Structures are given as C-alpha cells and as structure tokens.
C-alpha cells in the first residue's frame, strides 16, 4: 500500500473531502496546511497573525513559513502521511524532496466555474471539521452538523472574489507542479467533476496497486 501521498488540485477540487476518506482507508497522518494555518489563526499565534493577512486575500503564505511549519510534522509521520495543500509552489516541492521520498501524487482537476459553484455552497463544521455542500451533500439542518451537532459555518475565504483570486493563484503558482511530478513519474490525474465515490474508487485502486 502506498503511504507517502500528496493531493494536488485547485481550491474546492475535493482535496479535504478525499483526504478524510484516504486517511480512513490507509491510517496515514492527514497533514493539511490550510487546517494547520486556520488553527494558528484561531489561536492568535505569531504565525497565525502573519498568515492571516495572506489567507484572507486568497494569496499564498510565504514559502519559508510553510516549510518551517510542515517539516517536523512530515519527519514525525514515520508510518506515512497524506499532504493536503502542500506543496503549492516549486520551491515547496523542492524542499519536500529534501525531506522525504513520495509514493504517489494525485491531481484532482476541476474547472473554474465548478470551483466557484462548489465553494460558495460549502459549509464546514466548526467542531469536527466535517465538510458539506448545500448543493451536492446538504445537511438535514443547514446550520447543524449531522455527525456531531456542531455549528456549520462558511469559511471566510469562500466568498466569490477571494475564490476567483485563489483559483488564479493556483493556476500561476501550483499548476506547474503537475508537470514537476509527471516528469518524476509520480502523477495520477483524476476528474474532479465525478462524484466523490467515483473519485475515491480510483484513488483506492491506485493506492493498492
Ligand atoms: P486550503 O485550506 O488548503 O484551501 P484550498 O486549497 O483552497 O482548498 P479548499 O480547502 O478550499 O478545497 P478542497 O479541495 O479541500 O475542497 P473540499 O473537499 O472542501 O488553503 C487555504 C489558504 O491557506 C490558501 O489560500 C493559502 O492562503 C493558505 N495555504 C495553505 N497551504 C499553503 C501552502 N502550502 N503554501 C502557501 N499558502 C498556503 O470540497 C469543496 C466543496 O465541494 C465541499 O462543499 C464538498 O462537499 C464539495 N465536493 C467535494 N468533492 C465533491 C465531488 N466529487 N462532487 C461534488 N461536490 C464535491
């Protein structure tokens, strides 16, 4: 079973959704740079205060901060990891190459129009982190998590103008990683327009090969 895994894809492609399923299937550690940063922001740490000004505009947090933040967590994940949202630039990918080898990189592809449609309808549980979509996966009560009863909220960077900028930043800074990993023979592209189950079936079979 492949256990050193990277998830690439534009905002809203379904990285977080698939990450939860992959972790359930493999037992590897889920390392989401977005989740780690949001936690730093919520706790008001120095890193959180610095990161916040980039995140609220949909810009990338500087490479040096991200690499320092994630390096130790990857090194500690001796039984495997799933990187969700890292790397996001070529310098981050080069730093990752110095930290560890990888087994596979999934690239979940999604169009700008679909990204916008999905993210404006996304709701996240403040308590357990469950991800919902008012269009595709609506909770019974649009304000309460069906799993833990926590409050469902809209992420502050899920407004239309910030989503548009995040997509542009992705195209400019992160999309070059697709050929970076293709050249290394690690890349598997997935059609993010498919339903969550169909995407996960392809991931499962690639991980088991
Ligand atoms: P981050 O939290 O990583 O955000 P993102 O990459 O923009 O991705 P999202 O979390 O928005 O989307 P997702 O792909 O996980 O989609 P989801 O599964 O929720 O980063 C946030 C910010 O932090 C960045 O903008 C940056 O500032 C900073 N940052 C983070 N990492 C950084 C780094 N390495 N370097 C520098 N800065 C960094 O799904 C979306 C919606 O679609 C949900 O509602 C879901 O229910 C639905 N859905 C999912 N799959 C499907 C499907 N197959 N069919 C229909 N609906 C689906």
PDB file of C-alpha atoms and ligand atoms in Angstrom:
ATOM      1  CA  UNK A   1       0.000   0.000   0.000  1.00  0.00           C
ATOM      2  CA  UNK A   2       1.302   3.442  -0.917  1.00  0.00           C
ATOM      3  CA  UNK A   3       1.622   5.601   2.232  1.00  0.00           C
ATOM      4  CA  UNK A   4       3.505   8.772   1.227  1.00  0.00           C
ATOM      5  CA  UNK A   5       0.788  10.619  -0.600  1.00  0.00           C
ATOM      6  CA  UNK A   6       0.271  14.153  -1.975  1.00  0.00           C
ATOM      7  CA  UNK A   7      -3.072  15.672  -3.046  1.00  0.00           C
ATOM      8  CA  UNK A   8      -2.909  18.484  -5.615  1.00  0.00           C
ATOM      9  CA  UNK A   9      -5.811  20.387  -7.117  1.00  0.00           C
ATOM     10  CA  UNK A  10      -7.407  23.817  -7.278  1.00  0.00           C
ATOM     11  CA  UNK A  11      -9.425  25.193  -4.369  1.00  0.00           C
ATOM     12  CA  UNK A  12     -12.648  23.248  -3.999  1.00  0.00           C
ATOM     13  CA  UNK A  13     -11.443  20.273  -6.075  1.00  0.00           C
ATOM     14  CA  UNK A  14     -12.292  17.939  -3.189  1.00  0.00           C
ATOM     15  CA  UNK A  15      -8.886  17.518  -1.533  1.00  0.00           C
ATOM     16  CA  UNK A  16     -10.250  17.760   2.016  1.00  0.00           C
ATOM     17  CA  UNK A  17     -13.217  15.513   1.177  1.00  0.00           C
ATOM     18  CA  UNK A  18     -10.992  12.786  -0.290  1.00  0.00           C
ATOM     19  CA  UNK A  19      -8.345  13.250   2.422  1.00  0.00           C
ATOM     20  CA  UNK A  20     -10.775  12.154   5.144  1.00  0.00           C
ATOM     21  CA  UNK A  21     -11.612   9.017   3.148  1.00  0.00           C
ATOM     22  CA  UNK A  22      -7.960   8.228   2.328  1.00  0.00           C
ATOM     23  CA  UNK A  23      -6.995   8.535   5.991  1.00  0.00           C
ATOM     24  CA  UNK A  24      -9.836   6.150   6.897  1.00  0.00           C
ATOM     25  CA  UNK A  25      -8.587   3.672   4.282  1.00  0.00           C
ATOM     26  CA  UNK A  26      -4.829   3.854   4.948  1.00  0.00           C
ATOM     27  CA  UNK A  27      -4.463   5.102   8.527  1.00  0.00           C
ATOM     28  CA  UNK A  28      -1.778   7.616   7.490  1.00  0.00           C
ATOM     29  CA  UNK A  29      -1.498  11.038   9.142  1.00  0.00           C
ATOM     30  CA  UNK A  30      -3.505  13.825   7.473  1.00  0.00           C
ATOM     31  CA  UNK A  31      -1.378  16.961   7.117  1.00  0.00           C
ATOM     32  CA  UNK A  32      -3.485  19.837   5.740  1.00  0.00           C
ATOM     33  CA  UNK A  33      -1.518  23.094   5.645  1.00  0.00           C
ATOM     34  CA  UNK A  34      -4.812  25.005   5.330  1.00  0.00           C
ATOM     35  CA  UNK A  35      -6.222  23.374   8.508  1.00  0.00           C
ATOM     36  CA  UNK A  36      -2.958  23.908  10.413  1.00  0.00           C
ATOM     37  CA  UNK A  37      -2.889  27.584   9.381  1.00  0.00           C
ATOM     38  CA  UNK A  38      -6.566  28.133  10.294  1.00  0.00           C
ATOM     39  CA  UNK A  39      -5.820  26.663  13.728  1.00  0.00           C
ATOM     40  CA  UNK A  40      -2.834  29.039  14.143  1.00  0.00           C
ATOM     41  CA  UNK A  41      -5.093  31.962  13.144  1.00  0.00           C
ATOM     42  CA  UNK A  42      -7.821  30.885  15.602  1.00  0.00           C
ATOM     43  CA  UNK A  43      -5.258  30.633  18.432  1.00  0.00           C
ATOM     44  CA  UNK A  44      -3.789  34.045  17.549  1.00  0.00           C
ATOM     45  CA  UNK A  45      -0.185  32.806  17.369  1.00  0.00           C
ATOM     46  CA  UNK A  46       2.603  34.843  15.701  1.00  0.00           C
ATOM     47  CA  UNK A  47       2.410  32.526  12.690  1.00  0.00           C
ATOM     48  CA  UNK A  48      -1.380  32.837  12.611  1.00  0.00           C
ATOM     49  CA  UNK A  49      -1.248  36.630  12.676  1.00  0.00           C
ATOM     50  CA  UNK A  50       1.289  36.692   9.841  1.00  0.00           C
ATOM     51  CA  UNK A  51      -0.565  34.063   7.763  1.00  0.00           C
ATOM     52  CA  UNK A  52      -3.984  35.675   8.175  1.00  0.00           C
ATOM     53  CA  UNK A  53      -3.182  38.696   6.022  1.00  0.00           C
ATOM     54  CA  UNK A  54      -2.366  36.395   3.066  1.00  0.00           C
ATOM     55  CA  UNK A  55      -5.166  33.874   3.602  1.00  0.00           C
ATOM     56  CA  UNK A  56      -7.997  36.408   3.753  1.00  0.00           C
ATOM     57  CA  UNK A  57      -6.994  37.704   0.281  1.00  0.00           C
ATOM     58  CA  UNK A  58      -6.539  34.208  -1.151  1.00  0.00           C
ATOM     59  CA  UNK A  59      -2.783  34.712  -1.538  1.00  0.00           C
ATOM     60  CA  UNK A  60      -0.192  32.087  -0.615  1.00  0.00           C
ATOM     61  CA  UNK A  61       1.534  32.291   2.748  1.00  0.00           C
ATOM     62  CA  UNK A  62       5.320  32.738   2.164  1.00  0.00           C
ATOM     63  CA  UNK A  63       7.253  29.534   1.462  1.00  0.00           C
ATOM     64  CA  UNK A  64       9.672  29.890   4.408  1.00  0.00           C
ATOM     65  CA  UNK A  65       6.800  29.976   6.941  1.00  0.00           C
ATOM     66  CA  UNK A  66       5.058  26.982   5.388  1.00  0.00           C
ATOM     67  CA  UNK A  67       8.182  24.842   5.073  1.00  0.00           C
ATOM     68  CA  UNK A  68       9.217  25.529   8.692  1.00  0.00           C
ATOM     69  CA  UNK A  69       5.658  24.701   9.814  1.00  0.00           C
ATOM     70  CA  UNK A  70       5.351  21.366   7.994  1.00  0.00           C
ATOM     71  CA  UNK A  71       8.888  19.897   8.029  1.00  0.00           C
ATOM     72  CA  UNK A  72       8.786  18.431  11.563  1.00  0.00           C
ATOM     73  CA  UNK A  73       5.284  17.034  11.087  1.00  0.00           C
ATOM     74  CA  UNK A  74       6.348  15.130   7.967  1.00  0.00           C
ATOM     75  CA  UNK A  75       9.503  13.828   9.638  1.00  0.00           C
ATOM     76  CA  UNK A  76       7.419  12.615  12.602  1.00  0.00           C
ATOM     77  CA  UNK A  77       4.950  10.727  10.373  1.00  0.00           C
ATOM     78  CA  UNK A  78       7.065   7.573  10.201  1.00  0.00           C
ATOM     79  CA  UNK A  79       4.076   5.392   9.246  1.00  0.00           C
ATOM     80  CA  UNK A  80       3.066   7.521   6.264  1.00  0.00           C
ATOM     81  CA  UNK A  81       1.326  10.816   5.532  1.00  0.00           C
ATOM     82  CA  UNK A  82      -1.195  12.470   3.299  1.00  0.00           C
ATOM     83  CA  UNK A  83      -0.199  16.007   2.306  1.00  0.00           C
ATOM     84  CA  UNK A  84      -3.264  18.120   1.503  1.00  0.00           C
ATOM     85  CA  UNK A  85      -2.440  21.640   0.253  1.00  0.00           C
ATOM     86  CA  UNK A  86       1.344  21.174   0.341  1.00  0.00           C
ATOM     87  CA  UNK A  87       3.418  21.639  -1.735  1.00  0.00           C
ATOM     88  CA  UNK A  88       1.892  24.602  -3.561  1.00  0.00           C
ATOM     89  CA  UNK A  89       4.938  26.118  -5.260  1.00  0.00           C
ATOM     90  CA  UNK A  90       8.050  24.739  -6.945  1.00  0.00           C
ATOM     91  CA  UNK A  91      10.296  25.869  -4.019  1.00  0.00           C
ATOM     92  CA  UNK A  92       7.952  23.991  -1.613  1.00  0.00           C
ATOM     93  CA  UNK A  93       8.182  20.864  -3.820  1.00  0.00           C
ATOM     94  CA  UNK A  94      11.969  21.112  -3.862  1.00  0.00           C
ATOM     95  CA  UNK A  95      12.030  21.456  -0.062  1.00  0.00           C
ATOM     96  CA  UNK A  96       9.759  18.401   0.214  1.00  0.00           C
ATOM     97  CA  UNK A  97      12.151  16.401  -1.984  1.00  0.00           C
ATOM     98  CA  UNK A  98      14.868  17.100   0.584  1.00  0.00           C
ATOM     99  CA  UNK A  99      12.661  15.917   3.467  1.00  0.00           C
ATOM    100  CA  UNK A 100      11.224  12.670   2.048  1.00  0.00           C
ATOM    101  CA  UNK A 101      10.520  10.422  -0.908  1.00  0.00           C
ATOM    102  CA  UNK A 102       6.923  10.195  -2.206  1.00  0.00           C
ATOM    103  CA  UNK A 103       4.896   7.211  -3.448  1.00  0.00           C
ATOM    104  CA  UNK A 104       2.138   8.960  -5.408  1.00  0.00           C
ATOM    105  CA  UNK A 105       0.726  12.413  -6.244  1.00  0.00           C
ATOM    106  CA  UNK A 106      -2.985  12.731  -7.071  1.00  0.00           C
ATOM    107  CA  UNK A 107      -4.053  15.764  -9.089  1.00  0.00           C
ATOM    108  CA  UNK A 108      -7.822  16.372  -8.809  1.00  0.00           C
ATOM    109  CA  UNK A 109      -8.836  18.565 -11.753  1.00  0.00           C
ATOM    110  CA  UNK A 110     -11.799  20.966 -11.688  1.00  0.00           C
ATOM    111  CA  UNK A 111     -12.876  23.917 -13.866  1.00  0.00           C
ATOM    112  CA  UNK A 112     -13.054  27.499 -12.580  1.00  0.00           C
ATOM    113  CA  UNK A 113     -16.869  27.575 -12.951  1.00  0.00           C
ATOM    114  CA  UNK A 114     -17.313  24.397 -10.904  1.00  0.00           C
ATOM    115  CA  UNK A 115     -14.851  25.628  -8.251  1.00  0.00           C
ATOM    116  CA  UNK A 116     -16.927  28.772  -7.816  1.00  0.00           C
ATOM    117  CA  UNK A 117     -20.186  26.816  -7.681  1.00  0.00           C
ATOM    118  CA  UNK A 118     -18.889  24.382  -5.081  1.00  0.00           C
ATOM    119  CA  UNK A 119     -17.087  26.768  -2.779  1.00  0.00           C
ATOM    120  CA  UNK A 120     -19.869  29.329  -2.482  1.00  0.00           C
ATOM    121  CA  UNK A 121     -22.094  26.436  -1.290  1.00  0.00           C
ATOM    122  CA  UNK A 122     -19.558  24.801   1.062  1.00  0.00           C
ATOM    123  CA  UNK A 123     -20.260  24.657   4.794  1.00  0.00           C
ATOM    124  CA  UNK A 124     -17.820  23.281   7.374  1.00  0.00           C
ATOM    125  CA  UNK A 125     -18.476  22.044  10.915  1.00  0.00           C
ATOM    126  CA  UNK A 126     -16.727  24.302  13.402  1.00  0.00           C
ATOM    127  CA  UNK A 127     -16.404  21.405  15.853  1.00  0.00           C
ATOM    128  CA  UNK A 128     -15.411  18.241  13.925  1.00  0.00           C
ATOM    129  CA  UNK A 129     -14.368  19.687  10.544  1.00  0.00           C
ATOM    130  CA  UNK A 130     -16.941  17.700   8.513  1.00  0.00           C
ATOM    131  CA  UNK A 131     -17.399  19.190   5.024  1.00  0.00           C
ATOM    132  CA  UNK A 132     -20.858  19.709   3.478  1.00  0.00           C
ATOM    133  CA  UNK A 133     -22.181  21.252   0.304  1.00  0.00           C
ATOM    134  CA  UNK A 134     -25.585  22.890   0.152  1.00  0.00           C
ATOM    135  CA  UNK A 135     -25.967  21.703  -3.489  1.00  0.00           C
ATOM    136  CA  UNK A 136     -24.406  18.219  -3.555  1.00  0.00           C
ATOM    137  CA  UNK A 137     -24.325  16.973   0.028  1.00  0.00           C
ATOM    138  CA  UNK A 138     -26.805  19.086   2.004  1.00  0.00           C
ATOM    139  CA  UNK A 139     -27.025  18.558   5.767  1.00  0.00           C
ATOM    140  CA  UNK A 140     -30.528  17.914   7.118  1.00  0.00           C
ATOM    141  CA  UNK A 141     -30.330  21.168   9.089  1.00  0.00           C
ATOM    142  CA  UNK A 142     -28.263  23.761   7.127  1.00  0.00           C
ATOM    143  CA  UNK A 143     -26.910  25.217  10.386  1.00  0.00           C
ATOM    144  CA  UNK A 144     -26.017  21.970  12.275  1.00  0.00           C
ATOM    145  CA  UNK A 145     -23.534  19.170  11.598  1.00  0.00           C
ATOM    146  CA  UNK A 146     -25.284  15.842  11.021  1.00  0.00           C
ATOM    147  CA  UNK A 147     -22.376  13.980  12.660  1.00  0.00           C
ATOM    148  CA  UNK A 148     -21.621  15.898  15.868  1.00  0.00           C
ATOM    149  CA  UNK A 149     -24.284  18.633  16.107  1.00  0.00           C
ATOM    150  CA  UNK A 150     -21.644  21.397  15.830  1.00  0.00           C
ATOM    151  CA  UNK A 151     -22.350  24.730  14.123  1.00  0.00           C
ATOM    152  CA  UNK A 152     -21.897  24.828  10.337  1.00  0.00           C
ATOM    153  CA  UNK A 153     -20.043  27.895   9.062  1.00  0.00           C
ATOM    154  CA  UNK A 154     -18.869  29.348   5.771  1.00  0.00           C
ATOM    155  CA  UNK A 155     -15.089  29.788   5.547  1.00  0.00           C
ATOM    156  CA  UNK A 156     -14.110  33.473   5.376  1.00  0.00           C
ATOM    157  CA  UNK A 157     -12.146  32.846   2.132  1.00  0.00           C
ATOM    158  CA  UNK A 158     -15.192  31.231   0.459  1.00  0.00           C
ATOM    159  CA  UNK A 159     -16.605  34.491  -0.945  1.00  0.00           C
ATOM    160  CA  UNK A 160     -16.701  34.925  -4.736  1.00  0.00           C
ATOM    161  CA  UNK A 161     -13.889  37.478  -5.224  1.00  0.00           C
ATOM    162  CA  UNK A 162     -11.459  35.618  -2.920  1.00  0.00           C
ATOM    163  CA  UNK A 163     -12.326  32.280  -4.587  1.00  0.00           C
ATOM    164  CA  UNK A 164     -11.552  33.807  -8.014  1.00  0.00           C
ATOM    165  CA  UNK A 165      -8.174  35.009  -6.722  1.00  0.00           C
ATOM    166  CA  UNK A 166      -7.382  31.625  -5.130  1.00  0.00           C
ATOM    167  CA  UNK A 167      -8.074  29.971  -8.495  1.00  0.00           C
ATOM    168  CA  UNK A 168      -5.758  32.450 -10.297  1.00  0.00           C
ATOM    169  CA  UNK A 169      -3.033  31.916  -7.698  1.00  0.00           C
ATOM    170  CA  UNK A 170      -3.435  28.162  -8.134  1.00  0.00           C
ATOM    171  CA  UNK A 171      -3.022  28.416 -11.917  1.00  0.00           C
ATOM    172  CA  UNK A 172       0.024  30.609 -11.602  1.00  0.00           C
ATOM    173  CA  UNK A 173       1.924  29.061  -8.680  1.00  0.00           C
ATOM    174  CA  UNK A 174       0.659  25.500  -8.122  1.00  0.00           C
ATOM    175  CA  UNK A 175      -0.354  24.166 -11.566  1.00  0.00           C
ATOM    176  CA  UNK A 176       3.361  23.963 -12.605  1.00  0.00           C
ATOM    177  CA  UNK A 177       3.692  21.147 -10.044  1.00  0.00           C
ATOM    178  CA  UNK A 178       1.578  18.914 -12.310  1.00  0.00           C
ATOM    179  CA  UNK A 179       4.417  18.627 -14.836  1.00  0.00           C
ATOM    180  CA  UNK A 180       7.001  18.617 -11.995  1.00  0.00           C
ATOM    181  CA  UNK A 181       5.520  15.376 -10.627  1.00  0.00           C
ATOM    182  CA  UNK A 182       4.640  13.958 -14.045  1.00  0.00           C
ATOM    183  CA  UNK A 183       8.316  14.134 -15.017  1.00  0.00           C
ATOM    184  CA  UNK A 184       9.143  12.279 -11.761  1.00  0.00           C
ATOM    185  CA  UNK A 185       6.624   9.533 -12.740  1.00  0.00           C
ATOM    186  CA  UNK A 186       4.521  10.108  -9.605  1.00  0.00           C
ATOM    187  CA  UNK A 187       1.406  11.797 -11.014  1.00  0.00           C
ATOM    188  CA  UNK A 188      -2.113  10.395 -11.362  1.00  0.00           C
ATOM    189  CA  UNK A 189      -4.738  12.867 -12.685  1.00  0.00           C
ATOM    190  CA  UNK A 190      -8.368  12.483 -11.598  1.00  0.00           C
ATOM    191  CA  UNK A 191     -11.539  14.083 -12.950  1.00  0.00           C
ATOM    192  CA  UNK A 192     -12.898  16.097 -10.010  1.00  0.00           C
ATOM    193  CA  UNK A 193     -16.264  16.546 -11.779  1.00  0.00           C
ATOM    194  CA  UNK A 194     -17.053  12.920 -10.942  1.00  0.00           C
ATOM    195  CA  UNK A 195     -18.920  12.209  -7.737  1.00  0.00           C
ATOM    196  CA  UNK A 196     -16.954  11.819  -4.513  1.00  0.00           C
ATOM    197  CA  UNK A 197     -17.415   7.993  -4.523  1.00  0.00           C
ATOM    198  CA  UNK A 198     -16.102   7.617  -8.097  1.00  0.00           C
ATOM    199  CA  UNK A 199     -13.040   9.758  -7.342  1.00  0.00           C
ATOM    200  CA  UNK A 200     -12.332   7.738  -4.193  1.00  0.00           C
ATOM    201  CA  UNK A 201     -12.637   4.391  -6.032  1.00  0.00           C
ATOM    202  CA  UNK A 202      -9.846   5.465  -8.410  1.00  0.00           C
ATOM    203  CA  UNK A 203      -7.702   6.640  -5.503  1.00  0.00           C
ATOM    204  CA  UNK A 204      -8.236   3.381  -3.607  1.00  0.00           C
ATOM    205  CA  UNK A 205      -7.212   1.220  -6.529  1.00  0.00           C
ATOM    206  CA  UNK A 206      -4.113   3.344  -7.248  1.00  0.00           C
ATOM    207  CA  UNK A 207      -3.049   3.157  -3.590  1.00  0.00           C
ATOM    208  CA  UNK A 208      -3.463  -0.627  -3.527  1.00  0.00           C
ATOM    209  CA  UNK A 209      -1.525  -1.312  -6.758  1.00  0.00           C
TER     210      UNK A 209
HETATM  211  P1  LIG B   1      -6.621  25.311   1.913  1.00  0.00           P
HETATM  212  O1  LIG B   1      -7.406  25.143   3.138  1.00  0.00           O
HETATM  213  O2  LIG B   1      -5.638  24.264   1.517  1.00  0.00           O
HETATM  214  O3  LIG B   1      -7.668  25.617   0.747  1.00  0.00           O
HETATM  215  P2  LIG B   1      -7.742  25.208  -0.816  1.00  0.00           P
HETATM  216  O4  LIG B   1      -6.565  24.522  -1.396  1.00  0.00           O
HETATM  217  O5  LIG B   1      -8.167  26.466  -1.457  1.00  0.00           O
HETATM  218  O6  LIG B   1      -8.714  24.075  -0.837  1.00  0.00           O
HETATM  219  P3  LIG B   1     -10.098  24.003  -0.166  1.00  0.00           P
HETATM  220  O7  LIG B   1      -9.960  23.537   1.257  1.00  0.00           O
HETATM  221  O8  LIG B   1     -10.853  25.283  -0.373  1.00  0.00           O
HETATM  222  O9  LIG B   1     -10.827  22.935  -1.061  1.00  0.00           O
HETATM  223  P4  LIG B   1     -10.724  21.352  -1.148  1.00  0.00           P
HETATM  224  O10 LIG B   1     -10.015  20.957  -2.393  1.00  0.00           O
HETATM  225  O11 LIG B   1     -10.199  20.759   0.144  1.00  0.00           O
HETATM  226  O12 LIG B   1     -12.245  21.013  -1.349  1.00  0.00           O
HETATM  227  P5  LIG B   1     -13.321  20.335  -0.357  1.00  0.00           P
HETATM  228  O13 LIG B   1     -13.009  18.890  -0.158  1.00  0.00           O
HETATM  229  O14 LIG B   1     -13.554  21.168   0.855  1.00  0.00           O
HETATM  230  O15 LIG B   1      -5.796  26.696   1.935  1.00  0.00           O
HETATM  231  C1  LIG B   1      -6.378  27.886   2.403  1.00  0.00           C
HETATM  232  C2  LIG B   1      -5.350  29.012   2.356  1.00  0.00           C
HETATM  233  O16 LIG B   1      -4.236  28.697   3.215  1.00  0.00           O
HETATM  234  C3  LIG B   1      -4.696  29.284   0.997  1.00  0.00           C
HETATM  235  O17 LIG B   1      -5.482  30.149   0.194  1.00  0.00           O
HETATM  236  C4  LIG B   1      -3.356  29.915   1.421  1.00  0.00           C
HETATM  237  O18 LIG B   1      -3.529  31.275   1.791  1.00  0.00           O
HETATM  238  C5  LIG B   1      -3.000  29.137   2.672  1.00  0.00           C
HETATM  239  N1  LIG B   1      -2.152  27.952   2.392  1.00  0.00           N
HETATM  240  C6  LIG B   1      -2.485  26.655   2.602  1.00  0.00           C
HETATM  241  N2  LIG B   1      -1.485  25.855   2.230  1.00  0.00           N
HETATM  242  C7  LIG B   1      -0.479  26.661   1.771  1.00  0.00           C
HETATM  243  C8  LIG B   1       0.798  26.392   1.226  1.00  0.00           C
HETATM  244  N3  LIG B   1       1.264  25.133   1.067  1.00  0.00           N
HETATM  245  N4  LIG B   1       1.543  27.454   0.820  1.00  0.00           N
HETATM  246  C9  LIG B   1       1.109  28.727   0.975  1.00  0.00           C
HETATM  247  N5  LIG B   1      -0.113  29.031   1.481  1.00  0.00           N
HETATM  248  C10 LIG B   1      -0.906  28.005   1.879  1.00  0.00           C
HETATM  249  O19 LIG B   1     -14.602  20.399  -1.320  1.00  0.00           O
HETATM  250  C11 LIG B   1     -15.154  21.646  -1.702  1.00  0.00           C
HETATM  251  C12 LIG B   1     -16.692  21.538  -1.738  1.00  0.00           C
HETATM  252  O20 LIG B   1     -17.071  20.652  -2.793  1.00  0.00           O
HETATM  253  C13 LIG B   1     -17.310  20.954  -0.451  1.00  0.00           C
HETATM  254  O21 LIG B   1     -18.518  21.618  -0.212  1.00  0.00           O
HETATM  255  C14 LIG B   1     -17.538  19.465  -0.786  1.00  0.00           C
HETATM  256  O22 LIG B   1     -18.648  18.936  -0.079  1.00  0.00           O
HETATM  257  C15 LIG B   1     -17.793  19.511  -2.280  1.00  0.00           C
HETATM  258  N6  LIG B   1     -17.284  18.366  -3.015  1.00  0.00           N
HETATM  259  C16 LIG B   1     -16.075  17.748  -2.827  1.00  0.00           C
HETATM  260  N7  LIG B   1     -15.923  16.741  -3.719  1.00  0.00           N
HETATM  261  C17 LIG B   1     -17.043  16.749  -4.491  1.00  0.00           C
HETATM  262  C18 LIG B   1     -17.466  15.954  -5.610  1.00  0.00           C
HETATM  263  N8  LIG B   1     -16.693  14.963  -6.120  1.00  0.00           N
HETATM  264  N9  LIG B   1     -18.647  16.265  -6.186  1.00  0.00           N
HETATM  265  C19 LIG B   1     -19.418  17.290  -5.693  1.00  0.00           C
HETATM  266  N10 LIG B   1     -19.079  18.045  -4.624  1.00  0.00           N
HETATM  267  C20 LIG B   1     -17.892  17.781  -4.049  1.00  0.00           C
END
